[in-house]
Amino acid sequence: MNHKMIFYTLGQILKLEAALLVLPFAVSLIYGEFEILAFVIPIAISVGLGFLLTIKKPATTNFYAKDGFVIVGLSWIVLSVIGCLPFIISGAIPKFFDALFETISGFTTTGATILDGTRIEGLTHGMAFWRCFTHWIGGMGVLVFVLAILPNADGKSIHILRAESPGPQVGKLVSKIRITARILYLIYIAITVTEIIFLVCGDMNLFEAIVHTFSTAGTGGFSTKADSIGAFSAYSQVVIGIFMLLFGMNFNLFYLLLLGNIKSVLKNEELRWYLGIAITATIIVTFNVFYGYDRITPIGETIRNA
């Protein structure tokens, strides 16, 4: 096991987390909330540790499958501990384990929360942004982004990509793993921007559209409202439902679509099972709710809820 390379990669990830924390910090400043210490302290810790771990590049950059899984596991621990600090320092979630739970739930796109409706709607814009942004980061995986920007990412990095990326099968789309990671993230960003545009065309303002798109990307469900997307129009609910289905797909298939290889996409067994299970489950829940419990609710609303 290449311990030096593992710690070097962790250092790169810490520096990346510092860069990511700048975004909610900027949002906080834009809305005049000025939660300076809540973001500056974790940013400083991430930058400091990151530079310490990357001050000397390892002599050998070789690592294998077990190294990839160790990097992924340690990364999520480090990211979560640093990522929960804004909640603690700001007082939004003062208890360490509560804040850690909320952050892990975000990064892992689980969507479970310790916050009640009042506390959710009481979050500042900066904290609400960071909370939902963890879903977006975890949706594709921060390590995939690291591979996209690291200049020395090569074929051996496929072990990280396979350990981190969504979907049961991940392979190199092109010869260089760094280019593969970039393609995956460009597709991810393109779908994100598209959903934001659709939501802004509905009853969401730009901030609400952005944070709910983040939650959709991770299929986790964090929201700025106590009633979640139930607080918005049917149009917004349909848009989120459709894009959540898209974000749950294997992103290799989107790349094949861009290449015009529609036949391979249609023949993909994973996609068939994915859509089949989703459609079947929706039909079952719809009939169960509409005919078994509440025939007062219109069928259209019942389908959306399902």
mmCIF file with all atom_site columns, N, CA and C in Angstrom, residues 162-187:
data_model
loop_
_atom_site.group_PDB
_atom_site.id
_atom_site.type_symbol
_atom_site.label_atom_id
_atom_site.label_alt_id
_atom_site.label_comp_id
_atom_site.label_asym_id
_atom_site.label_entity_id
_atom_site.label_seq_id
_atom_site.pdbx_PDB_ins_code
_atom_site.Cartn_x
_atom_site.Cartn_y
_atom_site.Cartn_z
_atom_site.occupancy
_atom_site.B_iso_or_equiv
_atom_site.pdbx_formal_charge
_atom_site.auth_seq_id
_atom_site.auth_comp_id
_atom_site.auth_asym_id
_atom_site.auth_atom_id
_atom_site.pdbx_PDB_model_num
ATOM 1  N N  . ARG A 1 162 ? -13.767 3.918  -9.819  1.00 0.00 ? 162 ARG A N  1
ATOM 2  C CA . ARG A 1 162 ? -14.707 2.812  -9.624  1.00 0.00 ? 162 ARG A CA 1
ATOM 3  C C  . ARG A 1 162 ? -15.234 2.772  -8.202  1.00 0.00 ? 162 ARG A C  1
ATOM 4  N N  . ALA A 1 163 ? -14.398 3.148  -7.246  1.00 0.00 ? 163 ALA A N  1
ATOM 5  C CA . ALA A 1 163 ? -14.823 3.130  -5.847  1.00 0.00 ? 163 ALA A CA 1
ATOM 6  C C  . ALA A 1 163 ? -15.756 4.278  -5.517  1.00 0.00 ? 163 ALA A C  1
ATOM 7  N N  . GLU A 1 164 ? -15.704 5.341  -6.301  1.00 0.00 ? 164 GLU A N  1
ATOM 8  C CA . GLU A 1 164 ? -16.396 6.570  -5.945  1.00 0.00 ? 164 GLU A CA 1
ATOM 9  C C  . GLU A 1 164 ? -17.614 6.870  -6.794  1.00 0.00 ? 164 GLU A C  1
ATOM 10 N N  . SER A 1 165 ? -17.590 6.551  -8.085  1.00 0.00 ? 165 SER A N  1
ATOM 11 C CA . SER A 1 165 ? -18.632 7.001  -9.001  1.00 0.00 ? 165 SER A CA 1
ATOM 12 C C  . SER A 1 165 ? -19.938 6.251  -8.805  1.00 0.00 ? 165 SER A C  1
ATOM 13 N N  . PRO A 1 166 ? -21.087 6.914  -9.089  1.00 0.00 ? 166 PRO A N  1
ATOM 14 C CA . PRO A 1 166 ? -22.384 6.257  -8.988  1.00 0.00 ? 166 PRO A CA 1
ATOM 15 C C  . PRO A 1 166 ? -22.556 5.224  -10.076 1.00 0.00 ? 166 PRO A C  1
ATOM 16 N N  . GLY A 1 167 ? -23.325 4.180  -9.777  1.00 0.00 ? 167 GLY A N  1
ATOM 17 C CA . GLY A 1 167 ? -23.572 3.152  -10.782 1.00 0.00 ? 167 GLY A CA 1
ATOM 18 C C  . GLY A 1 167 ? -22.697 1.941  -10.536 1.00 0.00 ? 167 GLY A C  1
ATOM 19 N N  . PRO A 1 168 ? -23.189 0.733  -10.876 1.00 0.00 ? 168 PRO A N  1
ATOM 20 C CA . PRO A 1 168 ? -22.443 -0.488 -10.627 1.00 0.00 ? 168 PRO A CA 1
ATOM 21 C C  . PRO A 1 168 ? -21.274 -0.708 -11.565 1.00 0.00 ? 168 PRO A C  1
ATOM 22 N N  . GLN A 1 169 ? -21.260 -0.054 -12.723 1.00 0.00 ? 169 GLN A N  1
ATOM 23 C CA . GLN A 1 169 ? -20.197 -0.264 -13.684 1.00 0.00 ? 169 GLN A CA 1
ATOM 24 C C  . GLN A 1 169 ? -19.632 1.077  -14.129 1.00 0.00 ? 169 GLN A C  1
ATOM 25 N N  . VAL A 1 170 ? -18.358 1.260  -13.902 1.00 0.00 ? 170 VAL A N  1
ATOM 26 C CA . VAL A 1 170 ? -17.684 2.476  -14.336 1.00 0.00 ? 170 VAL A CA 1
ATOM 27 C C  . VAL A 1 170 ? -16.411 2.082  -15.048 1.00 0.00 ? 170 VAL A C  1
ATOM 28 N N  . GLY A 1 171 ? -16.204 2.626  -16.213 1.00 0.00 ? 171 GLY A N  1
ATOM 29 C CA . GLY A 1 171 ? -14.993 2.350  -16.960 1.00 0.00 ? 171 GLY A CA 1
ATOM 30 C C  . GLY A 1 171 ? -14.476 3.621  -17.570 1.00 0.00 ? 171 GLY A C  1
ATOM 31 N N  . LYS A 1 172 ? -13.335 3.501  -18.216 1.00 0.00 ? 172 LYS A N  1
ATOM 32 C CA . LYS A 1 172 ? -12.765 4.670  -18.873 1.00 0.00 ? 172 LYS A CA 1
ATOM 33 C C  . LYS A 1 172 ? -13.511 4.939  -20.167 1.00 0.00 ? 172 LYS A C  1
ATOM 34 N N  . LEU A 1 173 ? -14.031 6.160  -20.304 1.00 0.00 ? 173 LEU A N  1
ATOM 35 C CA . LEU A 1 173 ? -14.734 6.533  -21.520 1.00 0.00 ? 173 LEU A CA 1
ATOM 36 C C  . LEU A 1 173 ? -13.741 6.817  -22.631 1.00 0.00 ? 173 LEU A C  1
ATOM 37 N N  . VAL A 1 174 ? -12.593 7.347  -22.249 1.00 0.00 ? 174 VAL A N  1
ATOM 38 C CA . VAL A 1 174 ? -11.526 7.625  -23.199 1.00 0.00 ? 174 VAL A CA 1
ATOM 39 C C  . VAL A 1 174 ? -10.231 7.070  -22.620 1.00 0.00 ? 174 VAL A C  1
ATOM 40 N N  . SER A 1 175 ? -9.123  7.224  -23.341 1.00 0.00 ? 175 SER A N  1
ATOM 41 C CA . SER A 1 175 ? -7.878  6.580  -22.937 1.00 0.00 ? 175 SER A CA 1
ATOM 42 C C  . SER A 1 175 ? -7.309  7.124  -21.628 1.00 0.00 ? 175 SER A C  1
ATOM 43 N N  . LYS A 1 176 ? -7.476  8.422  -21.367 1.00 0.00 ? 176 LYS A N  1
ATOM 44 C CA . LYS A 1 176 ? -6.927  9.023  -20.159 1.00 0.00 ? 176 LYS A CA 1
ATOM 45 C C  . LYS A 1 176 ? -8.006  9.175  -19.098 1.00 0.00 ? 176 LYS A C  1
ATOM 46 N N  . ILE A 1 177 ? -7.691  8.692  -17.875 1.00 0.00 ? 177 ILE A N  1
ATOM 47 C CA . ILE A 1 177 ? -8.678  8.708  -16.801 1.00 0.00 ? 177 ILE A CA 1
ATOM 48 C C  . ILE A 1 177 ? -9.045  10.136 -16.412 1.00 0.00 ? 177 ILE A C  1
ATOM 49 N N  . ARG A 1 178 ? -8.093  11.076 -16.519 1.00 0.00 ? 178 ARG A N  1
ATOM 50 C CA . ARG A 1 178 ? -8.383  12.466 -16.185 1.00 0.00 ? 178 ARG A CA 1
ATOM 51 C C  . ARG A 1 178 ? -9.431  13.045 -17.125 1.00 0.00 ? 178 ARG A C  1
ATOM 52 N N  . ILE A 1 179 ? -9.335  12.694 -18.395 1.00 0.00 ? 179 ILE A N  1
ATOM 53 C CA . ILE A 1 179 ? -10.317 13.168 -19.370 1.00 0.00 ? 179 ILE A CA 1
ATOM 54 C C  . ILE A 1 179 ? -11.672 12.516 -19.107 1.00 0.00 ? 179 ILE A C  1
ATOM 55 N N  . THR A 1 180 ? -11.657 11.243 -18.710 1.00 0.00 ? 180 THR A N  1
ATOM 56 C CA . THR A 1 180 ? -12.901 10.550 -18.365 1.00 0.00 ? 180 THR A CA 1
ATOM 57 C C  . THR A 1 180 ? -13.614 11.267 -17.222 1.00 0.00 ? 180 THR A C  1
ATOM 58 N N  . ALA A 1 181 ? -12.866 11.609 -16.169 1.00 0.00 ? 181 ALA A N  1
ATOM 59 C CA . ALA A 1 181 ? -13.450 12.304 -15.022 1.00 0.00 ? 181 ALA A CA 1
ATOM 60 C C  . ALA A 1 181 ? -14.001 13.665 -15.429 1.00 0.00 ? 181 ALA A C  1
ATOM 61 N N  . ARG A 1 182 ? -13.294 14.347 -16.305 1.00 0.00 ? 182 ARG A N  1
ATOM 62 C CA . ARG A 1 182 ? -13.764 15.656 -16.763 1.00 0.00 ? 182 ARG A CA 1
ATOM 63 C C  . ARG A 1 182 ? -15.055 15.528 -17.564 1.00 0.00 ? 182 ARG A C  1
ATOM 64 N N  . ILE A 1 183 ? -15.125 14.523 -18.399 1.00 0.00 ? 183 ILE A N  1
ATOM 65 C CA . ILE A 1 183 ? -16.342 14.302 -19.188 1.00 0.00 ? 183 ILE A CA 1
ATOM 66 C C  . ILE A 1 183 ? -17.529 14.051 -18.267 1.00 0.00 ? 183 ILE A C  1
ATOM 67 N N  . LEU A 1 184 ? -17.328 13.188 -17.256 1.00 0.00 ? 184 LEU A N  1
ATOM 68 C CA . LEU A 1 184 ? -18.404 12.873 -16.317 1.00 0.00 ? 184 LEU A CA 1
ATOM 69 C C  . LEU A 1 184 ? -18.884 14.127 -15.591 1.00 0.00 ? 184 LEU A C  1
ATOM 70 N N  . TYR A 1 185 ? -17.946 14.957 -15.147 1.00 0.00 ? 185 TYR A N  1
ATOM 71 C CA . TYR A 1 185 ? -18.335 16.160 -14.418 1.00 0.00 ? 185 TYR A CA 1
ATOM 72 C C  . TYR A 1 185 ? -18.937 17.224 -15.318 1.00 0.00 ? 185 TYR A C  1
ATOM 73 N N  . LEU A 1 186 ? -18.483 17.316 -16.545 1.00 0.00 ? 186 LEU A N  1
ATOM 74 C CA . LEU A 1 186 ? -19.092 18.270 -17.477 1.00 0.00 ? 186 LEU A CA 1
ATOM 75 C C  . LEU A 1 186 ? -20.545 17.900 -17.754 1.00 0.00 ? 186 LEU A C  1
ATOM 76 N N  . ILE A 1 187 ? -20.808 16.605 -17.891 1.00 0.00 ? 187 ILE A N  1
ATOM 77 C CA . ILE A 1 187 ? -22.187 16.135 -18.071 1.00 0.00 ? 187 ILE A CA 1
ATOM 78 C C  . ILE A 1 187 ? -23.008 16.463 -16.825 1.00 0.00 ? 187 ILE A C  1
#
